Short mmCIF file of C-alpha atoms and ligand atoms in Angstrom, two decimals:
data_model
loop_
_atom_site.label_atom_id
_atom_site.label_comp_id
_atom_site.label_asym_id
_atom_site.label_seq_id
_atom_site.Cartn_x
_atom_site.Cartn_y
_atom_site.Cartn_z
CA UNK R 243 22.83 9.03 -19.03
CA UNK R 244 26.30 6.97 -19.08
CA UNK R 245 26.57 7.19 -15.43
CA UNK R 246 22.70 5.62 -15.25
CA UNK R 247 23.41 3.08 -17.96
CA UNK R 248 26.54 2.10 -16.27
CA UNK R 249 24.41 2.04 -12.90
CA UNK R 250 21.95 -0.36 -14.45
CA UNK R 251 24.26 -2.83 -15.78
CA UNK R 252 26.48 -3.34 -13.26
CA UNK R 253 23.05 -3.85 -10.61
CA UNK R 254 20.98 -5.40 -13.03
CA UNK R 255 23.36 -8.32 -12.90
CA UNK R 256 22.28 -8.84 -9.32
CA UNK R 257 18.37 -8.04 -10.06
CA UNK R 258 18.55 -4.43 -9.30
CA UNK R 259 19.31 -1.49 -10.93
CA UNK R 260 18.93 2.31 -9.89
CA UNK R 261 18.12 5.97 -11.06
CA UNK R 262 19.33 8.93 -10.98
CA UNK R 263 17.30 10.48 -8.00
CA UNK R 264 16.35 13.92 -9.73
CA UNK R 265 16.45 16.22 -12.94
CA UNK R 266 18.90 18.90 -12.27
CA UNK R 267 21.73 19.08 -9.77
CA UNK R 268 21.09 21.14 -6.84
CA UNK R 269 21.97 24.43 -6.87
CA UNK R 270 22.21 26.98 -3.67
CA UNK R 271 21.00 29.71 -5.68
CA UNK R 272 17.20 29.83 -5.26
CA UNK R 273 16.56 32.40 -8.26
CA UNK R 274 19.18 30.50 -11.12
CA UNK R 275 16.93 28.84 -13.07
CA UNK R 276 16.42 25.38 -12.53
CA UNK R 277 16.59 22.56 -15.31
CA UNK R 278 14.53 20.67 -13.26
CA UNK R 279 11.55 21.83 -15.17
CA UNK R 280 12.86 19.56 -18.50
CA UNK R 281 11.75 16.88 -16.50
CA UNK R 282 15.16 14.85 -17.73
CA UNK R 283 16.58 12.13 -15.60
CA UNK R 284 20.06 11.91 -16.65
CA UNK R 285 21.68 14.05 -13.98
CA UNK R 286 22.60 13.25 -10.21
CA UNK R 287 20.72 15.33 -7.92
CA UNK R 288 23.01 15.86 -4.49
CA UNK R 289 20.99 17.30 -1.52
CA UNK R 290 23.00 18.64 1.40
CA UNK R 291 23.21 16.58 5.02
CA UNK R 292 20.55 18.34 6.55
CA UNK R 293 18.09 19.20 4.14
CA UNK R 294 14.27 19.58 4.60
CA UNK R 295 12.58 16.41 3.84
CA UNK R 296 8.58 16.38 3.71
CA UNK R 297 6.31 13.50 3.94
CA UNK R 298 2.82 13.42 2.90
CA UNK R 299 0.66 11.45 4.17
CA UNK R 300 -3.08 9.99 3.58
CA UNK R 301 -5.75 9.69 6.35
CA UNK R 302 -5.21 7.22 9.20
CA UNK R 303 -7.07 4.44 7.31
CA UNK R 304 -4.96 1.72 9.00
CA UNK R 305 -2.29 1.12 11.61
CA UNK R 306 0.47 1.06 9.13
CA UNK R 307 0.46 4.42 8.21
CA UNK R 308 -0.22 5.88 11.86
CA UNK R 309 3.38 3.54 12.10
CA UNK R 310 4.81 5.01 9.08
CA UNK R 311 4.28 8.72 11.01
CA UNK R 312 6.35 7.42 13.65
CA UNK R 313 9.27 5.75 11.56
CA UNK R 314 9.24 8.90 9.52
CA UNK R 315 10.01 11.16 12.37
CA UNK R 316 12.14 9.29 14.23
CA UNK R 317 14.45 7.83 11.29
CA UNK R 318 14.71 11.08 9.58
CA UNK R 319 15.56 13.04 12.79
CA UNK R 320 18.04 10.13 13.36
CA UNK R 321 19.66 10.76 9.83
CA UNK R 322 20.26 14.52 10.23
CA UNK R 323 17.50 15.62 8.38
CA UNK R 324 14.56 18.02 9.46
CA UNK R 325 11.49 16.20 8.68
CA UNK R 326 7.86 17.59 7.78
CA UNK R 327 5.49 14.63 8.27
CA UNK R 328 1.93 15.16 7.50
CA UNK R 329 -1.25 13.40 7.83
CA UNK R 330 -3.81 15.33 5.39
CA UNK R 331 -7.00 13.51 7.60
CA UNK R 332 -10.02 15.97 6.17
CA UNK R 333 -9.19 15.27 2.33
CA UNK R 334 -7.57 15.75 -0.72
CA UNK R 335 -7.29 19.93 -0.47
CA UNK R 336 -5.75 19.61 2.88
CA UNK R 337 -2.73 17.41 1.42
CA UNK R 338 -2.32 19.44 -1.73
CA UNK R 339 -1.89 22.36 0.64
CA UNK R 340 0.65 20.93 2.77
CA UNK R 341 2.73 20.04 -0.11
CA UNK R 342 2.45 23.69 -1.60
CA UNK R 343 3.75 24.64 2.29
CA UNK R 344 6.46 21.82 2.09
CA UNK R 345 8.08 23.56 -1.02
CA UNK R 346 7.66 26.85 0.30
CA UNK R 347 9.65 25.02 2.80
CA UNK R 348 12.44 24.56 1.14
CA UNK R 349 11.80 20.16 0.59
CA UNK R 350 14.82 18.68 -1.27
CA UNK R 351 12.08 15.25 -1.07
CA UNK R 352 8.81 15.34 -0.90
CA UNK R 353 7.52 11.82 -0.22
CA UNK R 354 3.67 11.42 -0.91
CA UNK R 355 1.75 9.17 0.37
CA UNK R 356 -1.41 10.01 -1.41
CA UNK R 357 -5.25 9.80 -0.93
CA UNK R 358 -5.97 9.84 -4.56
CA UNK R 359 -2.89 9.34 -6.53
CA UNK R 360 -4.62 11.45 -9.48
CA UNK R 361 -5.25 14.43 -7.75
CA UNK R 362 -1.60 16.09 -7.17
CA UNK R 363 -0.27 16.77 -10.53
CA UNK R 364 -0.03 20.12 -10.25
CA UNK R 365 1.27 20.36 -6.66
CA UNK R 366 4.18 17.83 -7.37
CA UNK R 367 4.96 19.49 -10.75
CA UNK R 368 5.24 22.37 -8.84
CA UNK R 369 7.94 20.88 -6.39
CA UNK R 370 9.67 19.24 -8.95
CA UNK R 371 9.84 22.57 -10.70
CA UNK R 372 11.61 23.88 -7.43
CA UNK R 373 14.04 21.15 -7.77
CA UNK R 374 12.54 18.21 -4.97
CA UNK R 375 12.96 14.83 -5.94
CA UNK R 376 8.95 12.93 -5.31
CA UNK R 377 9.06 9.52 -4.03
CA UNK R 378 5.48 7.87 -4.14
CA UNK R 379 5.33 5.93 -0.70
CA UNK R 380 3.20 2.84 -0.61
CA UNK R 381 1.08 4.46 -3.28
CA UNK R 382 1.37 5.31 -6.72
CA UNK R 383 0.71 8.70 -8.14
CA UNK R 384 -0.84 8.87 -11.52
CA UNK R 385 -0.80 10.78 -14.48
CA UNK R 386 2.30 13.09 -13.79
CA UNK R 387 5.82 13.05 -15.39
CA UNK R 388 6.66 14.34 -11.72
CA UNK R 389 7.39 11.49 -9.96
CA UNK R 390 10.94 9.82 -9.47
CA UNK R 391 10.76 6.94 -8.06
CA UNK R 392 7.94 4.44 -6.31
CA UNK R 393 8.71 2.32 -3.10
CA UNK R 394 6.38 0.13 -2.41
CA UNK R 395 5.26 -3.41 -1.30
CA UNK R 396 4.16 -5.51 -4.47
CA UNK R 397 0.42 -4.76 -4.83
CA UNK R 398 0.02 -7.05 -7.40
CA UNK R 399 1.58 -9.90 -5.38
CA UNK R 400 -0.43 -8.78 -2.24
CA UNK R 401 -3.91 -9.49 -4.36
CA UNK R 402 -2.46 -13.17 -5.61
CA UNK R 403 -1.80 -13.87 -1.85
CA UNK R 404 -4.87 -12.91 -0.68
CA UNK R 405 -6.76 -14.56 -3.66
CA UNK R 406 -4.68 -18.00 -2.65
CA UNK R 407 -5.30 -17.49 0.76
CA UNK R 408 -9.10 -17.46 0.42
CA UNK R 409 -8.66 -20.54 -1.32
CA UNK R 410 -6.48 -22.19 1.02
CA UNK R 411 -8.90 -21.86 3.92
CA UNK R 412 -12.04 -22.63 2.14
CA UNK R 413 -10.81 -25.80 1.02
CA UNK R 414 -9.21 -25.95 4.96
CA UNK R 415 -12.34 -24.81 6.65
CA UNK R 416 -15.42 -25.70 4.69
CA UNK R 417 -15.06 -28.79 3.47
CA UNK R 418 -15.63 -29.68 -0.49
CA UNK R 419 -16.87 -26.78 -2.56
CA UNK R 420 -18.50 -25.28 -4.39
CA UNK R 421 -18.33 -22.31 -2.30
CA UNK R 422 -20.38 -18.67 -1.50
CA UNK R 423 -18.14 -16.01 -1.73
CA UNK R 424 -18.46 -12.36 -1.75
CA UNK R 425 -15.50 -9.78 -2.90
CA UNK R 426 -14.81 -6.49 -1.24
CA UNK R 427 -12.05 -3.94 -2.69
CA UNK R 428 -10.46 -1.11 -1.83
CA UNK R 429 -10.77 2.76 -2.23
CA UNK R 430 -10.87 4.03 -6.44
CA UNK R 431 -8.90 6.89 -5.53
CA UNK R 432 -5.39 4.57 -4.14
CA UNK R 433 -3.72 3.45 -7.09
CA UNK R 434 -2.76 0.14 -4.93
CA UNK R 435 -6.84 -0.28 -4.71
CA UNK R 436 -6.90 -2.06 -8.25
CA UNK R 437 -3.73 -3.86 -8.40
CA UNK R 438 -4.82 -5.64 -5.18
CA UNK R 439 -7.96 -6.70 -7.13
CA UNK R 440 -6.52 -7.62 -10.15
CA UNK R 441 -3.83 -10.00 -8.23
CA UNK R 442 -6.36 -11.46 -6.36
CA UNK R 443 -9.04 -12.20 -9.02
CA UNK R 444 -6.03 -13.65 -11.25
CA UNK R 445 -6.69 -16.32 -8.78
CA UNK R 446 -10.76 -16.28 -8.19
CA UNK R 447 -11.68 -15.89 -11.34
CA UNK R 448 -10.78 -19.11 -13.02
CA UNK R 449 -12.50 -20.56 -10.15
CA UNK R 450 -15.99 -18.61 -10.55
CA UNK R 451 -15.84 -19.62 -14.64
CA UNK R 452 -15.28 -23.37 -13.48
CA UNK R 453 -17.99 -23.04 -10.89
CA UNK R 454 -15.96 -23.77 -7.92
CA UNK R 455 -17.21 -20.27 -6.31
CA UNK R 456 -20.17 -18.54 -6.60
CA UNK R 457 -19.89 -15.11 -5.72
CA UNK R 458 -24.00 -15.15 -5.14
CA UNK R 459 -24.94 -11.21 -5.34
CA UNK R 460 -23.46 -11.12 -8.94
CA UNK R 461 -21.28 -8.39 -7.91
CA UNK R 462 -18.02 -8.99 -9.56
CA UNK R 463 -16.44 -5.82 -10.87
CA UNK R 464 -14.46 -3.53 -8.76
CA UNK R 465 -16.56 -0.88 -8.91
CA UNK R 466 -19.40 -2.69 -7.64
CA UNK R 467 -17.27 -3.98 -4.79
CA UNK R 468 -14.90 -1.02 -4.16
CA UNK R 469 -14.90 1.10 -0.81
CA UNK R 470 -14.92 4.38 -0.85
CA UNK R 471 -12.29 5.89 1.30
CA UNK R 472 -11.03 2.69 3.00
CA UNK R 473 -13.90 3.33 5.18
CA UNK R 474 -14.85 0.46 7.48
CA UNK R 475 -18.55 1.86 7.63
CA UNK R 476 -18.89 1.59 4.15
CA UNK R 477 -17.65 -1.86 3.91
CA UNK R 478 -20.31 -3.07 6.48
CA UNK R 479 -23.02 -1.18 4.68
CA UNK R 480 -22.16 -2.29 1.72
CA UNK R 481 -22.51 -6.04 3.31
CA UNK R 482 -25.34 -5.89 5.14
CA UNK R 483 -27.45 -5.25 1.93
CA UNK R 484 -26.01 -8.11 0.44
CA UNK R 485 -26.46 -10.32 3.53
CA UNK R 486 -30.00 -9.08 3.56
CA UNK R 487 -30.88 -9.22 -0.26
CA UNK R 488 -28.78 -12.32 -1.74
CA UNK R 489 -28.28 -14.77 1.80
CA UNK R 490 -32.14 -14.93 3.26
CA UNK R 491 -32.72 -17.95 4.79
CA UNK R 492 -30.22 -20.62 4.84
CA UNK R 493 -28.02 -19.69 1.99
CA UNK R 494 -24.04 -20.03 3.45
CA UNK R 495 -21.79 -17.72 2.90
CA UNK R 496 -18.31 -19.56 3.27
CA UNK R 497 -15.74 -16.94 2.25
CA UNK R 498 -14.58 -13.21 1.74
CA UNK R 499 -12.06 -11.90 -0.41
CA UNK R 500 -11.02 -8.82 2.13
CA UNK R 501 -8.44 -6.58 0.45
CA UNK R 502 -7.49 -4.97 4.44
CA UNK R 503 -8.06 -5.86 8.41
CA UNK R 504 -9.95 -3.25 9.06
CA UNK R 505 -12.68 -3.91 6.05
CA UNK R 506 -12.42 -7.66 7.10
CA UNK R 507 -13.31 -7.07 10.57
CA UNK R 508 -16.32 -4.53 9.48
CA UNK R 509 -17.20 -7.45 7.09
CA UNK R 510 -17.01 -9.45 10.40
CA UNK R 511 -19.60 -7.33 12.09
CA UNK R 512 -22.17 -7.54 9.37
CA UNK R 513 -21.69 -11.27 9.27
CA UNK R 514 -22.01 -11.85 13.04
CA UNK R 515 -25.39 -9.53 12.65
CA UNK R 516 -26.86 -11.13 10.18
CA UNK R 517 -26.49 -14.67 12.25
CA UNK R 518 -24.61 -16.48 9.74
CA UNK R 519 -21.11 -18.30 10.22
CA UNK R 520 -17.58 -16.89 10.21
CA UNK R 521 -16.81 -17.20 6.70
CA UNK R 522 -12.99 -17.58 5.58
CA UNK R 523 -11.79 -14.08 5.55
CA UNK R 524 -8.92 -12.25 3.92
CA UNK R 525 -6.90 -9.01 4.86
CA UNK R 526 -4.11 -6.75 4.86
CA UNK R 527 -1.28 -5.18 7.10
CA UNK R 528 -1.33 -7.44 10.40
CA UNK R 529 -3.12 -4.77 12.36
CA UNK R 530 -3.00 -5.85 15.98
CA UNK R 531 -7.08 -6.40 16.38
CA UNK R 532 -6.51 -8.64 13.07
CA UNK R 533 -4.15 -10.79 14.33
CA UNK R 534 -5.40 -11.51 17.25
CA UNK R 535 -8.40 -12.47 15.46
CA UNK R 536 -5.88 -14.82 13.57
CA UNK R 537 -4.39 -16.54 16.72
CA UNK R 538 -8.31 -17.29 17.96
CA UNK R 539 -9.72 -18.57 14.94
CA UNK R 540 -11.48 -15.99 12.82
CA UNK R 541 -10.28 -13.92 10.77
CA UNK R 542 -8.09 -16.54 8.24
CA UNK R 543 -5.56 -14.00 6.79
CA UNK R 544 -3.81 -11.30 6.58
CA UNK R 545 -0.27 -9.83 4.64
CA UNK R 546 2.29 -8.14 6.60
CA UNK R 547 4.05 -5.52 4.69
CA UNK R 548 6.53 -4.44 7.72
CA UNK R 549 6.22 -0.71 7.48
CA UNK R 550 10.25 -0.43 9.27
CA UNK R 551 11.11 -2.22 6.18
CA UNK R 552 9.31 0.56 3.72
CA UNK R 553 10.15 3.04 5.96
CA UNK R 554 13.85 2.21 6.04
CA UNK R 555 14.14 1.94 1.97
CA UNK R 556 12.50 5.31 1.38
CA UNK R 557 15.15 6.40 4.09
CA UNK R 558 17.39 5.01 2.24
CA UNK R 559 16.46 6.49 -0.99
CA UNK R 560 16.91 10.15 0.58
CA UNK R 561 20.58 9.01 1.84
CA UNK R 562 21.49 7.90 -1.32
CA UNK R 563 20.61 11.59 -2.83
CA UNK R 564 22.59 12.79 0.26
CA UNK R 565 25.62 10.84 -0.87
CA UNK R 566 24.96 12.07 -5.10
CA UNK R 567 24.21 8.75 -5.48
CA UNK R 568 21.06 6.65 -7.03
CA UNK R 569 17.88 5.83 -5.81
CA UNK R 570 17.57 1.85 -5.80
CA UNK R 571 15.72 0.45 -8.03
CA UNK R 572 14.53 -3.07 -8.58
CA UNK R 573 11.03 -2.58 -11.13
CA UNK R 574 11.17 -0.84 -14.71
CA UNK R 575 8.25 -2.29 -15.65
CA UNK R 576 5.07 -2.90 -13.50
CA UNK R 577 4.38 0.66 -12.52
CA UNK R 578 2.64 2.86 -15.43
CA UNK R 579 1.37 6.16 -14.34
CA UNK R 580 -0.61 6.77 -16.98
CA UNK R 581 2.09 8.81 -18.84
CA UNK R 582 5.15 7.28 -17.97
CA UNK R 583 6.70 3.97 -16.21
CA UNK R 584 7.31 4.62 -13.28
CA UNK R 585 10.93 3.13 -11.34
CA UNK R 586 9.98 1.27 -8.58
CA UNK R 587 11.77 -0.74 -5.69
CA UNK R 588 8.85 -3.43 -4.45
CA UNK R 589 9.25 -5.14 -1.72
CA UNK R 590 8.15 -8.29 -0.63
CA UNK R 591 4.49 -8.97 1.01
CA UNK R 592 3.77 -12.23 3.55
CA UNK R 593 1.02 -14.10 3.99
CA UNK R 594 -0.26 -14.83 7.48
CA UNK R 595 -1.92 -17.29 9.13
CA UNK R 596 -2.17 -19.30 12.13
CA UNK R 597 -0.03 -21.67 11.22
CA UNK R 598 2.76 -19.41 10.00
CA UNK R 599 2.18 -16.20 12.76
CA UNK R 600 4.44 -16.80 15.34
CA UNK R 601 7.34 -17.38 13.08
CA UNK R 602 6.75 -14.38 10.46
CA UNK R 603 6.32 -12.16 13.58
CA UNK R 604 9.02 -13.24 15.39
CA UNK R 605 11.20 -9.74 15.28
CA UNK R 606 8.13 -7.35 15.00
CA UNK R 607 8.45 -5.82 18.58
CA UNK R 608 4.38 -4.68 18.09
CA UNK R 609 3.12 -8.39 16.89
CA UNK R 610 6.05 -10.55 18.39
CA UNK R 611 4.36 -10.06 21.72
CA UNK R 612 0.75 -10.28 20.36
CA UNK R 613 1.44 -13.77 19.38
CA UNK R 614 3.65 -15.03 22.02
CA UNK R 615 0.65 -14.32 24.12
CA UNK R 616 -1.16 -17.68 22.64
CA UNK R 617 2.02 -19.85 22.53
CA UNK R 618 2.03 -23.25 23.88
C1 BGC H 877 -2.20 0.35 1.61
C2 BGC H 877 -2.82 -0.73 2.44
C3 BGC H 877 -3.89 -0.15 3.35
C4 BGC H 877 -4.83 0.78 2.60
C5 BGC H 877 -5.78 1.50 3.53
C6 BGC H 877 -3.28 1.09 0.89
O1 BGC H 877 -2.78 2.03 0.04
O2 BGC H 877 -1.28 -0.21 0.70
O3 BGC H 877 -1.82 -1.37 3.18
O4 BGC H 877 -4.64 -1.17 3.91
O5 BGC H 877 -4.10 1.71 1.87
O6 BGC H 877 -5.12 2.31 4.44
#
């Protein structure tokens, strides 16, 4: 615990601090007993140059995490280690199982991506028991003590961005208010799903009370306006009923609160169906198709969370157990599992739009080009 405290101090002074990555140190002796089962964090955990590092990951639900695959190989590889990187695409049993196989495996990290953060207590308590260290990537996982650390963009922030963005362009694109709006969210089972909400309506919501936006089919909670499974077809069913029951006729529809790019371009579709005007349109993750979109006019927003960056710090987490050293930390407080507060490092989300593009893609070697193309 000294060595921790003493961590803390000295980083906190800087705005960061760091944890001890694990419970127990390593041992080589698979049958001694491990005290990782305590579930105390006041020990180092070392793993050896080398070791077997698995990554879990969700469905393909957006380009970022098809990237993330990528990164995961390649930067691991790079480092020395040998990487298991997993997409669990048919569901929830398919990515328990492939963490079981990781720790049969031998996994000194398991990082876990998950498709519902609620549903893998058992699996990672499990790992932890055989002495990994569990970084939650991108997502949080709830209601287990076995979870180290979380390394993540800030979800929170992403929703306020989004929520000001909306704003921004409907005052930019369609004239004085008030305003039609409708709100779309994310997946229930991703623990980001309601922190992106919650951001953004921190920003709406004054704005409905005041009467500045109407959100016309009255649906204003997030489980009347959540997506199951990040699935674009769900997001365009979901808004062609309310194109068809609350915007007969003439009745505008000027903007969308879009918590990704691939649910704002479904949105999109139903829109262009129905025969109504763009709206001002929200997303997430500066997917290429997006961005474009950006660059010509239609879709207003989006957030780019540069996966090399999350990529790179969850790399970096792994070397620093490599080296017996902490995992960087730079949140104690935002991050409650449901039974413990979770350490986080959160990294900083962009908005995007036109105007700013060119500049905030400027060294993404996918996007750079993308936008160059409607320079000048
Ligand atoms: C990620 C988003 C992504 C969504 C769907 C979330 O957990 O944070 O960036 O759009 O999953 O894949």
């Amino acid at each position: 615990m000294k060595r921790q405290l003493t961590g803390l101090i000295a980083l906190t002074a800087v705005g960061m601090a760091a944890i001890a990555g694990c419970s127990s140190e390593r041992t080589d002796d698979a049958a001694a007993p491990s005290a990782a089962t305590t579930g105390g964090s006041d020990a180092t955990v070392c793993i050896e140059p080398g070791s077997v590092i698995g990554v879990a990951l969700p469905q393909k639900t957006s380009e970022n995490w098809v990237l993330a695959e990528d990164l995961f190989n390649t930067g691991l590889t790079d480092a020395g280690y040998e990487a298991i990187v997993q997409f669990a695409n048919s569901g929830v049993t398919e990515q328990q199982n492939q963490i079981d196989s990781m720790v049969e495996r031998g996994a000194k990290v398991i990082v876990v991506g998950a498709i519902d953060g609620s549903q893998l207590g058992s699996q990672l308590e499990n790992a932890k028991a055989s002495g990994a260290t569990i970084l939650a990537y991108d997502r949080l996982v709830k209601n287990t003590e076995a979870v180290d650390a979380y390394i993540a963009f800030d979800n929170y922030q992403v929703g306020v961005l989004q929520g000001t963005a909306l704003l921004e362009g409907l005052a930019a694109r369609k004239g004085d208010g008030p305003y039609n709006i409708e709100l779309i969210a994310g997946s229930p089972d991703d623990a980001n799903a309601t922190p992106f909400f919650e951001g953004a309506m921190s920003v709406l919501q004054p704005k409905i009370d005041d009467g500045t936006l109407t959100v016309v089919s009255g649906q204003t909670t997030f489980e009347q306006v959540a997506t199951q499974g990040w699935k674009a077809e769900n997001a365009q069913k979901r808004m062609d009923t309310v194109l068809a029951g609350s915007y007969a006729g003439d009745v505008k529809l000027d903007g969308i609160l879009s918590p990704n790019d691939t649910l704002a371009r479904a949105a999109l579709t139903a829109v262009e169906q129905a025969g109504k005007d763009v709206p001002v349109i929200t997303g997430q993750d500066s997917e290429v198709e997006s961005v474009k979109s950006i660059m010509e006019g239609v879709q207003y927003s989006t957030i780019y969370k540069d996966t090399r960056e999350l990529v790179a710090q969850t790399i970096a987490s792994i070397d620093a157990l490599a080296s017996c050293g902490d995992i960087p930390i730079n949140d104690t407080e935002q991050y409650d599992n449901g039974v413990k507060i979770v350490p986080a490092f959160l990294l900083t989300p962009k908005i995007v739009t036109q105007d700013n593009a060119a500049d905030t893609y400027a060294e993404d070697p996918t996007l750079g080009p993308v936008v160059a193309e409607y320079a000048g």
